[in-house]
Amino acid sequence: MEIEIDPREVFYSQDSIRPRFKDDNRHVEDTIRQLVKGKISPRHIERIRVCTLNGRMHSLDNRRLYVFKEAINRGGNFETVPAVRSYAHEELQNKMSKSSPFNDWSVIRVRKDTLSGTRYNYSSYTYDTDSDDDEDTNTFANTSYTRTPQYANTSYTRTPQYANTSYTRTPQYANTQYT
């Protein structure tokens, strides 16, 4: 049964995703950019399957959910996406069982891209692709990151090996705030 959902209200079912789609090896970042620029719409992307567990809607298709959430966060001109209601509770629980039991399912990590010839640096959010979107080099200039309540009071200490290491932000990310 097809339904319309706000992807921001759907939870993930895994704690990380690969950066490329299985079917055509397309990078999720390229799809996000196309959605934000209006080159494609959510209707051009295969429907995500959603399953309800304990009153919360979870996606069985985490890469697509990530793409939709990120596109909206970056200014995509849509608020809802088509989805298919699924009753595959066993598949959902199988996916969730591979993650930490302390996961709140609201965030997901994009794993490192290991394909040669492409550089995706997730720590500074620099993307070099063969796409025609080269004019959009300032995508993350004023991005703000907020820790989930679970990690709000977490502090990080460098190991002695890295105690004297300094990091300089590129001008593109000079105004990024971390909270």
PDB file of N, CA and C in Angstrom, residues 11-16 58-62 92 94-97 99 105:
ATOM      1  N   PHE A  11      12.446   6.709  11.281  1.00  0.00           N
ATOM      2  CA  PHE A  11      13.701   6.314  11.906  1.00  0.00           C
ATOM      3  C   PHE A  11      14.436   5.314  11.015  1.00  0.00           C
ATOM      4  N   TYR A  12      15.760   5.264  11.187  1.00  0.00           N
ATOM      5  CA  TYR A  12      16.580   4.299  10.467  1.00  0.00           C
ATOM      6  C   TYR A  12      16.449   2.925  11.124  1.00  0.00           C
ATOM      7  N   SER A  13      16.950   1.902  10.467  1.00  0.00           N
ATOM      8  CA  SER A  13      16.965   0.560  11.050  1.00  0.00           C
ATOM      9  C   SER A  13      18.392   0.007  11.130  1.00  0.00           C
ATOM     10  N   GLN A  14      19.369   0.846  10.799  1.00  0.00           N
ATOM     11  CA  GLN A  14      20.781   0.477  10.895  1.00  0.00           C
ATOM     12  C   GLN A  14      21.542   1.677  11.431  1.00  0.00           C
ATOM     13  N   ASP A  15      22.794   1.454  11.848  1.00  0.00           N
ATOM     14  CA  ASP A  15      23.573   2.591  12.342  1.00  0.00           C
ATOM     15  C   ASP A  15      24.523   3.157  11.292  1.00  0.00           C
ATOM     16  N   SER A  16      24.668   2.475  10.145  1.00  0.00           N
ATOM     17  CA  SER A  16      25.524   3.006   9.083  1.00  0.00           C
ATOM     18  C   SER A  16      25.060   2.487   7.729  1.00  0.00           C
ATOM     19  N   HIS A  58      10.009   2.886  10.957  1.00  0.00           N
ATOM     20  CA  HIS A  58      11.404   2.682  10.575  1.00  0.00           C
ATOM     21  C   HIS A  58      11.473   2.356   9.089  1.00  0.00           C
ATOM     22  N   SER A  59      12.566   2.747   8.472  1.00  0.00           N
ATOM     23  CA  SER A  59      12.779   2.442   7.060  1.00  0.00           C
ATOM     24  C   SER A  59      13.547   1.138   6.922  1.00  0.00           C
ATOM     25  N   LEU A  60      13.171   0.386   5.919  1.00  0.00           N
ATOM     26  CA  LEU A  60      13.944  -0.798   5.550  1.00  0.00           C
ATOM     27  C   LEU A  60      14.960  -0.454   4.466  1.00  0.00           C
ATOM     28  N   ASP A  61      14.899   0.782   3.972  1.00  0.00           N
ATOM     29  CA  ASP A  61      15.768   1.256   2.889  1.00  0.00           C
ATOM     30  C   ASP A  61      16.495   2.510   3.363  1.00  0.00           C
ATOM     31  N   ASN A  62      17.549   2.303   4.129  1.00  0.00           N
ATOM     32  CA  ASN A  62      18.198   3.391   4.850  1.00  0.00           C
ATOM     33  C   ASN A  62      18.947   4.387   3.973  1.00  0.00           C
ATOM     34  N   LEU A  92      13.097  -6.106   9.567  1.00  0.00           N
ATOM     35  CA  LEU A  92      13.427  -4.923  10.358  1.00  0.00           C
ATOM     36  C   LEU A  92      14.223  -5.309  11.602  1.00  0.00           C
ATOM     37  N   ASN A  94      15.962  -7.952  12.122  1.00  0.00           N
ATOM     38  CA  ASN A  94      17.259  -8.482  11.708  1.00  0.00           C
ATOM     39  C   ASN A  94      18.247  -7.337  11.467  1.00  0.00           C
ATOM     40  N   LYS A  95      17.814  -6.297  10.749  1.00  0.00           N
ATOM     41  CA  LYS A  95      18.684  -5.142  10.498  1.00  0.00           C
ATOM     42  C   LYS A  95      19.070  -4.471  11.814  1.00  0.00           C
ATOM     43  N   MET A  96      18.075  -4.276  12.681  1.00  0.00           N
ATOM     44  CA  MET A  96      18.323  -3.571  13.936  1.00  0.00           C
ATOM     45  C   MET A  96      19.220  -4.369  14.882  1.00  0.00           C
ATOM     46  N   SER A  97      19.180  -5.678  14.787  1.00  0.00           N
ATOM     47  CA  SER A  97      19.970  -6.515  15.691  1.00  0.00           C
ATOM     48  C   SER A  97      21.470  -6.407  15.423  1.00  0.00           C
ATOM     49  N   SER A  99      23.066  -3.619  15.064  1.00  0.00           N
ATOM     50  CA  SER A  99      23.528  -2.326  15.566  1.00  0.00           C
ATOM     51  C   SER A  99      23.561  -2.333  17.083  1.00  0.00           C
ATOM     52  N   TRP A 105      18.208   5.372  16.628  1.00  0.00           N
ATOM     53  CA  TRP A 105      17.759   5.220  15.244  1.00  0.00           C
ATOM     54  C   TRP A 105      17.455   6.536  14.540  1.00  0.00           C
TER      55      TRP A 105
END
